[in-house]
Backbone as a chain_set.jsonl record, in Angstrom:
{"seq": "MWFFLVVIVLFALGAGPEPQLLARIAPGVVWVAALLASLLAMDRLFRDDARDGALEQLMLLPTPLPVVVIAKVTAHWVATGLPLVVLSPLAALLMGLNGHAALTLMLTLLLGTPTLSFLGALGAALTAGLRRGGILLSLIILPLAIPLLIFSTAAVDAAMMQLPVGGFFAIAGAFLTGSVTLLPFATAAALRISIQ", "coords": {"N": [[-20.692, -12.075, -4.035], [-23.138, -12.673, -5.255], [-24.66, -10.627, -4.203], [-23.439, -8.417, -5.411], [-24.071, -8.896, -8.143], [-26.888, -8.794, -8.014], [-27.363, -6.134, -7.21], [-26.319, -4.737, -9.437], [-27.995, -5.682, -11.515], [-30.499, -4.813, -10.57], [-30.153, -2.014, -10.597], [-29.776, -1.674, -13.352], [-32.275, -2.481, -14.31], [-33.932, -0.7, -12.933], [-33.164, 1.849, -13.8], [-34.183, 2.111, -16.292], [-34.8, 2.008, -19.906], [-32.746, 3.578, -21.034], [-29.792, 3.793, -22.574], [-27.694, 5.665, -22.429], [-27.982, 6.889, -19.937], [-27.618, 4.682, -18.247], [-24.952, 3.998, -18.881], [-23.695, 6.271, -17.971], [-24.071, 6.27, -15.17], [-22.899, 3.91, -14.522], [-20.076, 3.466, -13.621], [-20.034, 4.413, -10.917], [-22.12, 2.916, -9.754], [-21.236, 0.244, -10.065], [-18.847, 0.308, -8.594], [-19.71, 1.076, -6.016], [-21.359, -1.1, -5.457], [-19.4, -3.114, -5.438], [-17.853, -2.284, -3.251], [-19.717, -2.466, -1.122], [-20.314, -5.191, -1.289], [-17.855, -6.321, -0.604], [-17.668, -5.429, 2.012], [-19.724, -6.844, 3.238], [-18.743, -9.441, 3.535], [-16.552, -8.994, 5.091], [-16.969, -8.658, 7.784], [-16.738, -10.963, 9.371], [-14.093, -11.731, 9.271], [-11.997, -11.847, 11.208], [-13.439, -12.265, 13.495], [-14.609, -14.805, 14.208], [-12.292, -16.281, 14.653], [-11.29, -14.886, 16.832], [-13.216, -15.431, 18.746], [-13.18, -18.248, 19.128], [-10.628, -18.733, 20.007], [-8.636, -19.218, 18.196], [-7.228, -17.108, 17.181], [-5.453, -16.31, 19.179], [-3.817, -18.539, 19.112], [-2.742, -18.277, 16.558], [-1.184, -16.059, 16.988], [0.801, -17.12, 18.537], [2.317, -18.602, 16.839], [5.441, -19.188, 15.069], [5.519, -17.731, 12.76], [5.421, -14.396, 11.645], [2.856, -12.132, 12.703], [1.887, -10.136, 10.833], [2.331, -11.492, 8.391], [0.535, -13.592, 8.576], [-1.786, -12.082, 8.541], [-1.652, -11.044, 5.93], [-1.97, -13.44, 4.527], [-4.589, -14.192, 5.288], [-6.04, -12.011, 4.291], [-5.477, -12.241, 1.58], [-6.729, -14.685, 1.023], [-9.347, -13.889, 1.574], [-9.673, -11.981, -0.452], [-9.456, -13.582, -2.744], [-11.749, -15.081, -2.45], [-13.79, -13.151, -2.457], [-13.133, -10.7, -3.826], [-11.851, -11.36, -6.289], [-13.891, -12.823, -7.736], [-15.584, -10.626, -8.252], [-14.028, -9.111, -9.973], [-13.877, -10.884, -12.113], [-16.559, -10.991, -12.842], [-16.992, -8.429, -13.698], [-16.899, -7.734, -16.532], [-19.429, -8.677, -17.346], [-21.072, -7.064, -15.768], [-20.394, -4.593, -16.87], [-21.399, -4.949, -19.442], [-24.152, -5.196, -18.896], [-24.61, -2.616, -18.005], [-24.146, -1.072, -20.193], [-21.598, -0.182, -21.062], [-18.838, 0.778, -23.161], [-16.222, -1.097, -24.914], [-13.574, -0.229, -24.19], [-14.064, 1.199, -21.827], [-15.14, -0.871, -20.306], [-12.934, -2.577, -20.035], [-11.262, -0.854, -18.603], [-12.798, -0.597, -16.27], [-12.627, -3.227, -15.325], [-9.854, -3.407, -14.829], [-9.529, -1.391, -12.884], [-11.03, -2.509, -10.829], [-9.481, -4.773, -10.412], [-7.157, -3.643, -9.362], [-8.247, -2.232, -7.232], [-9.947, -3.815, -5.538], [-8.261, -5.525, -3.912], [-7.16, -3.547, -2.284], [-9.457, -2.676, -0.943], [-9.932, -5.007, 0.502], [-7.71, -5.088, 2.24], [-8.111, -2.691, 3.661], [-10.562, -3.32, 4.821], [-9.754, -5.455, 6.413], [-8.292, -4.163, 8.379], [-10.339, -2.714, 9.673], [-11.91, -4.909, 10.475], [-10.163, -6.11, 12.254], [-10.033, -4.178, 14.24], [-12.6, -4.336, 15.237], [-12.855, -6.922, 16.107], [-13.174, -8.002, 18.671], [-15.696, -7.222, 19.405], [-19.21, -7.838, 19.786], [-21.259, -7.09, 17.991], [-20.069, -5.682, 15.612], [-20.448, -4.8, 13.029], [-21.652, -2.419, 12.038], [-19.965, -0.492, 13.101], [-17.641, -1.296, 11.813], [-18.3, -0.609, 9.168], [-18.453, 2.174, 9.478], [-15.806, 2.743, 9.988], [-14.429, 1.85, 7.696], [-15.678, 2.85, 5.314], [-15.185, 5.751, 5.04], [-12.411, 5.639, 4.583], [-12.27, 4.351, 2.174], [-13.27, 6.079, 0.299], [-11.501, 7.837, -1.283], [-10.348, 5.931, -3.059], [-12.647, 5.028, -4.348], [-13.449, 7.389, -5.657], [-11.286, 7.94, -7.463], [-11.251, 5.589, -8.967], [-13.793, 5.456, -10.185], [-13.585, 7.797, -11.633], [-11.608, 7.082, -13.43], [-12.936, 5.235, -15.072], [-14.916, 6.907, -16.101], [-13.26, 8.67, -17.548], [-12.267, 6.875, -19.431], [-14.599, 6.32, -20.847], [-14.9, 8.72, -22.154], [-12.811, 8.653, -23.868], [-10.358, 9.575, -22.892], [-6.991, 9.796, -21.503], [-6.083, 7.265, -19.149], [-4.008, 6.474, -17.58], [-2.875, 7.88, -15.396], [-4.833, 7.595, -13.429], [-4.721, 4.848, -13.028], [-2.163, 4.719, -11.971], [-2.514, 6.029, -9.537], [-4.371, 4.3, -8.295], [-2.745, 2.049, -8.18], [-0.821, 3.03, -6.425], [-2.373, 3.288, -4.113], [-2.877, 0.556, -3.684], [-0.251, -0.446, -3.321], [0.535, 0.99, -1.031], [-1.373, 0.016, 0.801], [-0.77, -2.723, 0.882], [1.805, -2.703, 1.923], [1.708, -1.264, 4.357], [-0.726, -1.7, 5.823], [-0.911, -4.463, 6.763], [0.762, -4.472, 9.045], [-0.468, -2.548, 10.681], [-2.936, -3.797, 10.993], [-2.164, -6.145, 12.331], [-1.262, -5.016, 14.731], [-3.69, -3.943, 15.629], [-5.12, -6.301, 16.012], [-3.681, -7.453, 18.123], [-4.273, -5.611, 20.109], [-7.067, -5.859, 20.276], [-7.354, -8.401, 21.288], [-6.42, -8.266, 23.878]], "CA": [[-20.78, -12.112, -5.469], [-24.544, -12.571, -5.636], [-25.092, -9.273, -3.86], [-22.908, -7.563, -6.468], [-24.878, -9.087, -9.346], [-28.258, -8.329, -7.78], [-27.356, -4.668, -7.234], [-26.116, -4.298, -10.82], [-29.207, -5.971, -12.287], [-31.574, -3.93, -10.116], [-29.912, -0.678, -11.138], [-30.015, -1.71, -14.796], [-33.72, -2.52, -14.518], [-34.563, 0.488, -12.365], [-32.832, 3.073, -14.536], [-34.972, 2.176, -17.514], [-34.162, 1.589, -21.156], [-31.895, 4.617, -21.61], [-28.404, 3.325, -22.475], [-26.781, 6.746, -22.049], [-28.078, 7.05, -18.484], [-26.972, 3.518, -17.632], [-23.5, 4.108, -19.04], [-23.207, 7.397, -17.162], [-24.048, 5.921, -13.744], [-22.288, 2.58, -14.359], [-18.885, 3.353, -12.76], [-20.386, 4.577, -9.51], [-22.948, 1.793, -9.314], [-20.411, -0.966, -9.961], [-17.885, 0.443, -7.504], [-20.425, 1.037, -4.731], [-21.755, -2.498, -5.257], [-18.197, -3.865, -5.06], [-17.491, -1.88, -1.891], [-20.668, -3.048, -0.178], [-20.157, -6.651, -1.315], [-16.67, -6.698, 0.175], [-17.954, -5.177, 3.429], [-20.584, -7.905, 3.763], [-17.939, -10.604, 3.912], [-15.424, -8.591, 5.929], [-17.352, -8.615, 9.191], [-16.351, -12.171, 10.102], [-12.733, -12.115, 8.9], [-11.244, -12.209, 12.412], [-14.325, -12.423, 14.648], [-14.716, -16.209, 14.616], [-10.99, -16.673, 15.209], [-11.159, -14.276, 18.156], [-14.145, -16.078, 19.674], [-12.834, -19.629, 19.477], [-9.265, -18.813, 20.503], [-7.667, -19.491, 17.127], [-6.402, -15.919, 16.973], [-4.335, -16.396, 20.12], [-2.909, -19.575, 18.612], [-2.021, -17.699, 15.423], [-0.18, -15.136, 17.516], [1.885, -17.907, 19.123], [3.102, -19.23, 15.772], [6.694, -18.484, 14.762], [5.277, -16.845, 11.621], [4.998, -13.066, 12.102], [1.424, -11.882, 12.557], [1.552, -9.487, 9.555], [2.3, -12.491, 7.313], [-0.751, -14.273, 8.741], [-2.799, -11.129, 8.07], [-1.587, -11.031, 4.459], [-2.552, -14.697, 4.049], [-6.042, -14.142, 5.465], [-6.587, -11.016, 3.365], [-5.392, -12.822, 0.239], [-7.812, -15.666, 0.919], [-10.595, -13.132, 1.486], [-9.77, -11.367, -1.768], [-9.72, -14.635, -3.731], [-13.138, -15.512, -2.294], [-14.774, -12.084, -2.684], [-12.718, -9.68, -4.787], [-11.574, -11.932, -7.606], [-15.137, -13.024, -8.491], [-16.092, -9.338, -8.733], [-13.222, -8.755, -11.147], [-14.277, -11.778, -13.202], [-17.917, -10.639, -13.256], [-17.098, -7.032, -14.131], [-17.336, -7.561, -17.925], [-20.881, -8.853, -17.4], [-21.657, -5.838, -15.218], [-20.206, -3.537, -17.869], [-22.343, -5.22, -20.522], [-25.485, -4.841, -18.407], [-24.718, -1.172, -17.826], [-23.991, -0.405, -21.476], [-20.283, 0.43, -21.254], [-18.105, 0.341, -24.349], [-15.144, -2.045, -24.627], [-12.458, 0.406, -23.482], [-14.525, 1.493, -20.468], [-15.288, -2.148, -19.602], [-11.585, -3.014, -19.668], [-10.814, 0.042, -17.53], [-13.524, -0.997, -15.066], [-12.045, -4.481, -14.844], [-8.521, -3.138, -14.281], [-9.656, -0.655, -11.619], [-11.451, -3.477, -9.816], [-8.33, -5.631, -10.125], [-6.262, -2.887, -8.479], [-8.936, -1.661, -6.087], [-10.544, -4.744, -4.578], [-7.323, -5.903, -2.841], [-7.067, -2.422, -1.349], [-10.647, -2.759, -0.094], [-9.757, -6.13, 1.43], [-6.762, -4.693, 3.288], [-8.789, -1.707, 4.51], [-11.556, -4.05, 5.596], [-9.074, -6.252, 7.438], [-7.982, -3.26, 9.493], [-11.588, -2.505, 10.406], [-12.308, -6.166, 11.109], [-9.278, -6.326, 13.404], [-10.425, -3.244, 15.301], [-13.897, -4.726, 15.79], [-12.876, -8.382, 16.298], [-13.628, -8.353, 20.006], [-17.061, -6.751, 19.625], [-20.227, -8.797, 19.362], [-21.943, -6.581, 16.797], [-19.207, -4.618, 15.123], [-20.648, -4.575, 11.605], [-21.908, -1.002, 11.751], [-18.713, 0.204, 13.391], [-16.74, -1.643, 10.714], [-18.668, 0.243, 8.029], [-18.08, 3.557, 9.786], [-14.347, 2.855, 9.9], [-13.913, 1.542, 6.364], [-16.236, 3.654, 4.215], [-14.432, 6.992, 4.769], [-11.083, 5.33, 4.053], [-12.4, 3.851, 0.803], [-13.794, 7.121, -0.596], [-10.56, 8.243, -2.344], [-10.254, 4.865, -4.056], [-13.898, 5.069, -5.102], [-13.44, 8.575, -6.519], [-10.329, 7.8, -8.558], [-11.61, 4.458, -9.826], [-14.918, 5.85, -11.039], [-13.087, 8.815, -12.565], [-10.877, 6.381, -14.496], [-13.911, 4.682, -16.019], [-15.492, 8.071, -16.796], [-12.276, 9.132, -18.528], [-12.221, 5.888, -20.515], [-15.793, 6.495, -21.676], [-14.702, 9.923, -22.971], [-11.596, 8.425, -24.65], [-9.254, 10.329, -22.304], [-5.989, 8.889, -20.922], [-6.419, 6.76, -17.814], [-2.79, 6.001, -16.925], [-2.704, 8.534, -14.104], [-5.759, 6.979, -12.475], [-4.166, 3.538, -12.687], [-1.007, 4.948, -11.099], [-3.027, 6.343, -8.195], [-4.917, 3.056, -7.741], [-1.588, 1.223, -7.847], [-0.211, 3.586, -5.211], [-3.232, 2.862, -3.0], [-2.642, -0.869, -3.456], [1.093, -0.611, -2.76], [0.502, 1.485, 0.342], [-2.149, -0.863, 1.667], [-0.063, -3.999, 1.045], [3.016, -2.544, 2.739], [1.475, -0.672, 5.674], [-1.892, -2.166, 6.572], [-0.729, -5.69, 7.552], [1.341, -4.144, 10.355], [-1.515, -1.885, 11.459], [-3.94, -4.813, 11.314], [-1.589, -7.007, 13.367], [-1.303, -4.262, 15.993], [-5.09, -3.868, 16.058], [-5.5, -7.624, 16.523], [-3.089, -7.617, 19.457], [-5.032, -4.761, 21.036], [-8.427, -6.372, 20.469], [-7.303, -9.636, 22.068], [-6.122, -7.968, 25.288]], "C": [[-22.228, -11.963, -5.916], [-25.083, -11.19, -5.33], [-24.667, -8.295, -4.953], [-23.769, -7.668, -7.724], [-26.294, -8.562, -9.177], [-28.322, -6.811, -7.828], [-27.214, -4.152, -8.658], [-27.38, -4.51, -11.642], [-30.344, -5.051, -11.868], [-31.38, -2.503, -10.607], [-30.18, -0.636, -12.636], [-31.51, -1.737, -15.102], [-34.399, -1.242, -14.048], [-34.294, 1.764, -13.134], [-33.59, 3.189, -15.843], [-34.162, 1.855, -18.749], [-33.276, 2.648, -21.805], [-30.429, 4.206, -21.478], [-27.424, 4.417, -22.06], [-26.796, 6.955, -20.536], [-27.383, 5.894, -17.771], [-25.453, 3.616, -17.712], [-22.936, 5.213, -18.162], [-23.094, 7.028, -15.686], [-23.294, 4.621, -13.469], [-21.061, 2.556, -13.453], [-19.206, 3.459, -11.274], [-21.179, 3.405, -8.967], [-22.096, 0.546, -9.103], [-19.451, -0.858, -8.784], [-18.552, 0.452, -6.133], [-20.887, -0.387, -4.439], [-20.559, -3.348, -4.833], [-17.779, -3.548, -3.625], [-18.421, -2.523, -0.872], [-20.567, -4.572, -0.147], [-18.929, -7.086, -0.521], [-16.89, -6.454, 1.664], [-18.824, -6.269, 4.042], [-19.773, -9.096, 4.267], [-16.845, -10.265, 4.916], [-15.723, -8.716, 7.42], [-16.817, -9.807, 9.983], [-14.919, -12.612, 9.829], [-11.918, -12.578, 10.109], [-12.145, -12.537, 13.6], [-14.411, -13.872, 15.119], [-13.411, -16.717, 15.218], [-10.79, -16.093, 16.603], [-12.05, -14.984, 19.172], [-13.69, -17.477, 20.085], [-11.382, -19.813, 19.911], [-8.218, -19.087, 19.44], [-6.743, -18.304, 16.896], [-5.216, -15.901, 17.932], [-3.324, -17.44, 19.667], [-2.107, -19.077, 17.412], [-0.926, -16.747, 15.887], [1.011, -15.875, 18.125], [2.75, -18.592, 18.073], [4.417, -18.488, 15.56], [6.562, -17.549, 13.556], [4.841, -15.482, 12.142], [3.517, -12.824, 11.799], [1.083, -11.109, 11.278], [1.523, -10.452, 8.368], [0.99, -13.279, 7.366], [-1.878, -13.374, 8.237], [-2.817, -11.087, 6.548], [-2.219, -12.3, 3.892], [-4.073, -14.68, 4.162], [-6.683, -13.153, 4.498], [-6.543, -11.542, 1.933], [-6.496, -13.855, 0.028], [-9.164, -14.969, 0.807], [-10.759, -12.528, 0.103], [-10.075, -12.408, -2.845], [-11.18, -15.074, -3.658], [-14.144, -14.425, -2.649], [-14.376, -11.105, -3.775], [-12.494, -10.211, -6.185], [-12.849, -12.261, -8.382], [-15.743, -11.716, -9.006], [-15.333, -8.884, -9.972], [-13.647, -9.596, -12.346], [-15.665, -11.413, -13.732], [-18.037, -9.217, -13.795], [-17.393, -6.865, -15.621], [-18.842, -7.747, -18.101], [-21.59, -7.615, -16.866], [-21.536, -4.691, -16.208], [-21.168, -3.712, -19.034], [-23.762, -4.833, -20.115], [-25.684, -3.337, -18.307], [-24.435, -0.394, -19.109], [-22.662, 0.294, -21.687], [-19.645, -0.075, -22.542], [-16.917, -0.53, -23.936], [-13.998, -1.452, -23.837], [-12.842, 0.713, -22.036], [-14.689, 0.208, -19.66], [-13.933, -2.692, -19.165], [-11.022, -2.157, -18.537], [-11.497, -0.302, -16.216], [-12.923, -2.265, -14.475], [-10.673, -4.247, -14.213], [-8.593, -2.342, -12.978], [-10.137, -1.576, -10.505], [-10.308, -4.412, -9.438], [-7.337, -4.94, -9.197], [-6.947, -2.474, -7.18], [-9.49, -2.647, -5.084], [-9.539, -5.3, -3.563], [-7.139, -4.788, -1.812], [-8.257, -2.421, -0.407], [-10.519, -3.895, 0.917], [-8.791, -5.783, 2.558], [-7.368, -3.648, 4.221], [-9.82, -2.392, 5.399], [-10.934, -4.9, 6.685], [-8.701, -5.393, 8.636], [-9.229, -3.004, 10.329], [-12.052, -3.753, 11.122], [-11.44, -6.472, 12.322], [-9.657, -5.407, 14.557], [-11.733, -3.647, 15.969], [-13.982, -6.215, 16.107], [-13.422, -8.778, 17.656], [-15.058, -7.94, 20.306], [-18.068, -7.766, 19.109], [-20.924, -8.353, 18.084], [-21.17, -5.383, 16.266], [-19.402, -4.27, 13.666], [-20.858, -3.122, 11.246], [-20.658, -0.186, 12.019], [-17.674, -0.073, 12.308], [-17.029, -0.778, 9.491], [-18.261, 1.686, 8.265], [-16.574, 3.77, 9.715], [-13.882, 2.777, 8.449], [-14.414, 2.495, 5.289], [-15.508, 4.978, 4.0], [-13.043, 6.742, 4.189], [-11.136, 4.883, 2.593], [-12.859, 4.921, -0.18], [-12.77, 7.578, -1.632], [-10.404, 7.19, -3.439], [-11.491, 4.855, -4.947], [-13.905, 6.226, -6.093], [-12.512, 8.371, -7.711], [-10.689, 6.651, -9.496], [-12.784, 4.794, -10.732], [-14.499, 6.922, -12.033], [-12.307, 8.174, -13.706], [-11.841, 5.823, -15.531], [-14.604, 5.808, -16.783], [-14.544, 8.581, -17.871], [-12.183, 8.163, -19.702], [-13.439, 6.009, -21.421], [-15.661, 7.708, -22.59], [-13.43, 9.847, -23.809], [-10.427, 9.301, -24.19], [-8.237, 9.353, -21.718], [-6.336, 8.513, -19.482], [-5.191, 6.297, -17.036], [-2.561, 6.61, -15.558], [-3.606, 7.938, -13.037], [-5.275, 5.592, -12.058], [-2.961, 3.677, -11.763], [-1.456, 5.244, -9.672], [-3.605, 5.091, -7.541], [-3.794, 2.092, -7.369], [-0.871, 1.711, -6.602], [-1.038, 3.23, -3.979], [-2.974, 1.394, -2.657], [-1.277, -1.11, -2.813], [1.142, -0.152, -1.305], [-0.254, 0.558, 1.272], [-1.445, -2.199, 1.898], [1.137, -3.853, 1.971], [2.733, -2.056, 4.153], [0.367, -1.344, 6.478], [-1.727, -3.522, 7.255], [-0.138, -5.43, 8.939], [0.316, -3.456, 11.252], [-2.59, -2.88, 11.878], [-3.43, -5.75, 12.404], [-1.596, -6.306, 14.721], [-2.727, -4.166, 16.52], [-5.572, -5.209, 16.596], [-4.929, -7.861, 17.914], [-3.861, -6.808, 20.494], [-6.408, -5.355, 21.307], [-8.455, -7.665, 21.277], [-7.115, -9.348, 23.552], [-7.34, -7.538, 26.044]], "O": [[-22.517, -11.213, -6.849], [-25.87, -10.639, -6.1], [-25.452, -7.443, -5.368], [-24.153, -6.653, -8.304], [-26.844, -7.953, -10.094], [-29.243, -6.253, -8.425], [-27.919, -3.221, -9.048], [-27.794, -3.619, -12.384], [-31.08, -4.556, -12.722], [-32.348, -1.849, -10.995], [-30.749, 0.334, -13.136], [-31.963, -1.09, -16.046], [-35.332, -0.757, -14.688], [-35.121, 2.676, -13.12], [-33.631, 4.264, -16.441], [-32.992, 1.48, -18.664], [-33.076, 2.614, -23.019], [-29.876, 4.262, -20.38], [-26.423, 4.126, -21.406], [-25.75, 7.172, -19.925], [-26.647, 6.104, -16.807], [-24.752, 3.351, -16.735], [-21.817, 5.1, -17.664], [-22.138, 7.422, -15.019], [-23.074, 4.267, -12.311], [-20.992, 1.696, -12.575], [-18.701, 2.677, -10.468], [-20.939, 2.951, -7.848], [-22.22, -0.131, -8.082], [-19.259, -1.829, -8.053], [-18.009, -0.111, -5.182], [-20.814, -0.837, -3.295], [-20.689, -4.21, -3.964], [-17.395, -4.444, -2.874], [-17.962, -3.066, 0.133], [-20.719, -5.179, 0.913], [-18.963, -8.111, 0.16], [-16.357, -7.19, 2.495], [-18.685, -6.589, 5.223], [-20.089, -9.682, 5.302], [-16.27, -11.165, 5.529], [-14.804, -8.866, 8.225], [-16.477, -9.661, 11.157], [-14.561, -13.752, 10.126], [-11.226, -13.593, 10.036], [-11.661, -13.038, 14.615], [-14.296, -14.136, 16.316], [-13.421, -17.49, 16.176], [-10.187, -16.736, 17.463], [-11.673, -15.121, 20.336], [-13.8, -17.849, 21.253], [-10.953, -20.94, 20.157], [-7.031, -19.18, 19.752], [-5.604, -18.476, 16.463], [-4.108, -15.524, 17.551], [-2.118, -17.251, 19.819], [-0.932, -19.412, 17.264], [0.126, -16.641, 15.257], [2.106, -15.32, 18.218], [3.817, -19.112, 18.401], [4.505, -17.292, 15.838], [7.403, -16.673, 13.357], [3.967, -15.416, 13.006], [3.0, -13.258, 10.77], [0.053, -11.406, 10.672], [0.756, -10.24, 7.429], [0.407, -13.595, 6.329], [-2.811, -13.845, 7.585], [-3.888, -11.095, 5.942], [-2.926, -12.242, 2.886], [-4.77, -15.104, 3.24], [-7.75, -13.425, 3.947], [-7.473, -11.313, 1.16], [-7.124, -13.889, -1.03], [-10.027, -15.399, 0.042], [-11.853, -12.554, -0.462], [-10.863, -12.148, -3.755], [-11.784, -15.402, -4.679], [-15.247, -14.737, -3.098], [-15.221, -10.717, -4.582], [-12.9, -9.583, -7.162], [-12.9, -12.004, -9.585], [-16.349, -11.697, -10.077], [-15.922, -8.341, -10.906], [-13.764, -9.086, -13.46], [-15.918, -11.514, -14.932], [-19.095, -8.843, -14.301], [-18.095, -5.917, -15.972], [-19.464, -7.058, -18.91], [-22.586, -7.168, -17.434], [-22.47, -3.905, -16.369], [-21.696, -2.731, -19.557], [-24.49, -4.216, -20.893], [-26.792, -2.837, -18.5], [-24.482, 0.836, -19.099], [-22.601, 1.277, -22.426], [-19.88, -1.208, -22.962], [-16.639, -0.683, -22.746], [-13.491, -2.087, -22.911], [-12.041, 0.512, -21.123], [-14.409, 0.192, -18.462], [-13.796, -3.207, -18.056], [-10.382, -2.673, -17.621], [-10.857, -0.302, -15.164], [-12.733, -2.362, -13.262], [-10.365, -4.828, -13.172], [-7.807, -2.588, -12.063], [-9.702, -1.443, -9.361], [-10.179, -4.8, -8.277], [-6.741, -5.587, -8.337], [-6.295, -2.376, -6.14], [-9.509, -2.356, -3.888], [-9.933, -5.536, -2.42], [-6.982, -5.052, -0.62], [-8.1, -2.193, 0.793], [-10.95, -3.759, 2.062], [-9.029, -6.146, 3.71], [-7.167, -3.708, 5.434], [-9.935, -2.082, 6.585], [-11.512, -5.056, 7.761], [-8.785, -5.844, 9.779], [-9.18, -3.071, 11.558], [-12.537, -3.678, 12.251], [-11.922, -7.029, 13.308], [-9.609, -5.811, 15.719], [-11.952, -3.336, 17.14], [-15.075, -6.726, 16.352], [-14.08, -9.812, 17.77], [-15.583, -8.28, 21.366], [-17.818, -8.464, 18.127], [-21.152, -9.167, 17.188], [-21.565, -4.232, 16.447], [-18.606, -3.517, 13.105], [-20.305, -2.638, 10.259], [-20.326, 0.715, 11.249], [-16.914, 0.819, 11.932], [-16.106, -0.272, 8.853], [-17.776, 2.351, 7.35], [-16.119, 4.873, 9.412], [-13.03, 3.559, 8.027], [-13.635, 2.907, 4.429], [-15.227, 5.313, 2.849], [-12.55, 7.54, 3.393], [-10.156, 5.023, 1.862], [-12.836, 4.685, -1.388], [-13.14, 7.703, -2.799], [-10.335, 7.53, -4.62], [-11.386, 4.691, -6.163], [-14.322, 6.061, -7.239], [-12.911, 8.606, -8.852], [-10.453, 6.742, -10.701], [-12.774, 4.454, -11.915], [-15.002, 6.955, -13.156], [-12.341, 8.67, -14.833], [-11.593, 5.924, -16.733], [-14.852, 5.68, -17.982], [-14.974, 8.891, -18.982], [-12.035, 8.59, -20.846], [-13.33, 5.822, -22.633], [-16.238, 7.732, -23.677], [-13.009, 10.845, -24.394], [-9.604, 9.72, -25.004], [-8.577, 8.199, -21.459], [-6.818, 9.338, -18.707], [-5.331, 5.774, -15.931], [-2.097, 5.923, -14.648], [-3.204, 7.791, -11.883], [-5.396, 5.203, -10.896], [-2.758, 2.85, -10.874], [-0.851, 4.765, -8.713], [-3.359, 4.843, -6.36], [-3.881, 1.397, -6.357], [-0.37, 0.91, -5.812], [-0.486, 2.91, -2.927], [-2.865, 1.033, -1.485], [-1.164, -1.89, -1.867], [1.721, -0.825, -0.453], [0.168, 0.334, 2.406], [-1.517, -2.75, 2.997], [1.456, -4.775, 2.723], [3.469, -2.414, 5.073], [0.509, -1.537, 7.685], [-2.371, -3.731, 8.283], [-0.504, -6.103, 9.903], [0.239, -3.746, 12.446], [-3.097, -2.811, 12.998], [-4.184, -6.113, 13.307], [-1.898, -6.924, 15.741], [-2.953, -4.292, 17.724], [-6.356, -5.245, 17.544], [-5.609, -8.405, 18.784], [-4.077, -7.265, 21.617], [-6.867, -5.353, 22.449], [-9.475, -7.99, 21.886], [-7.599, -10.103, 24.395], [-7.257, -7.252, 27.238]]}, "num_chains": 1, "name": "protein.A"}
């Protein structure tokens, strides 16, 4: 959360006193800051559990492993993604966005940050057994997050130009639905592989 705020404030200060420039770069800056902030916390999602043996104990529970993955990702999102959504009106204010664009930014973050958490969980599961998997995690996750980044920033751009944004929300919702339904199973399989 602090990383997100620091990046937004530094961009607002570094871009100078031109409100048009700030508003133009705002969607990309906010979304890149959100992506990097979620990656910072993602590195240790499963690593500590893999090191101390808790992951093996979770696999022995009668609860299916994908349900455990959903619970961990939900907890991660509440700790990292939800604060970004709550702080997005402040970020929009700092970047000079109008009210409609600020609301669109908040809604895209509300739809997009859970998707980032599920994508990050897959990368964290693949790198859980590695000692320094942070760079590999970034290399796995960043290409997968690019379509979400493109459509979310395009939604805010469209809102700034008073164009319809429903299609962008539908695409972000499709990303979220796909990640919630498919990625827990892929993450559970990756965890089983990384433990062996």
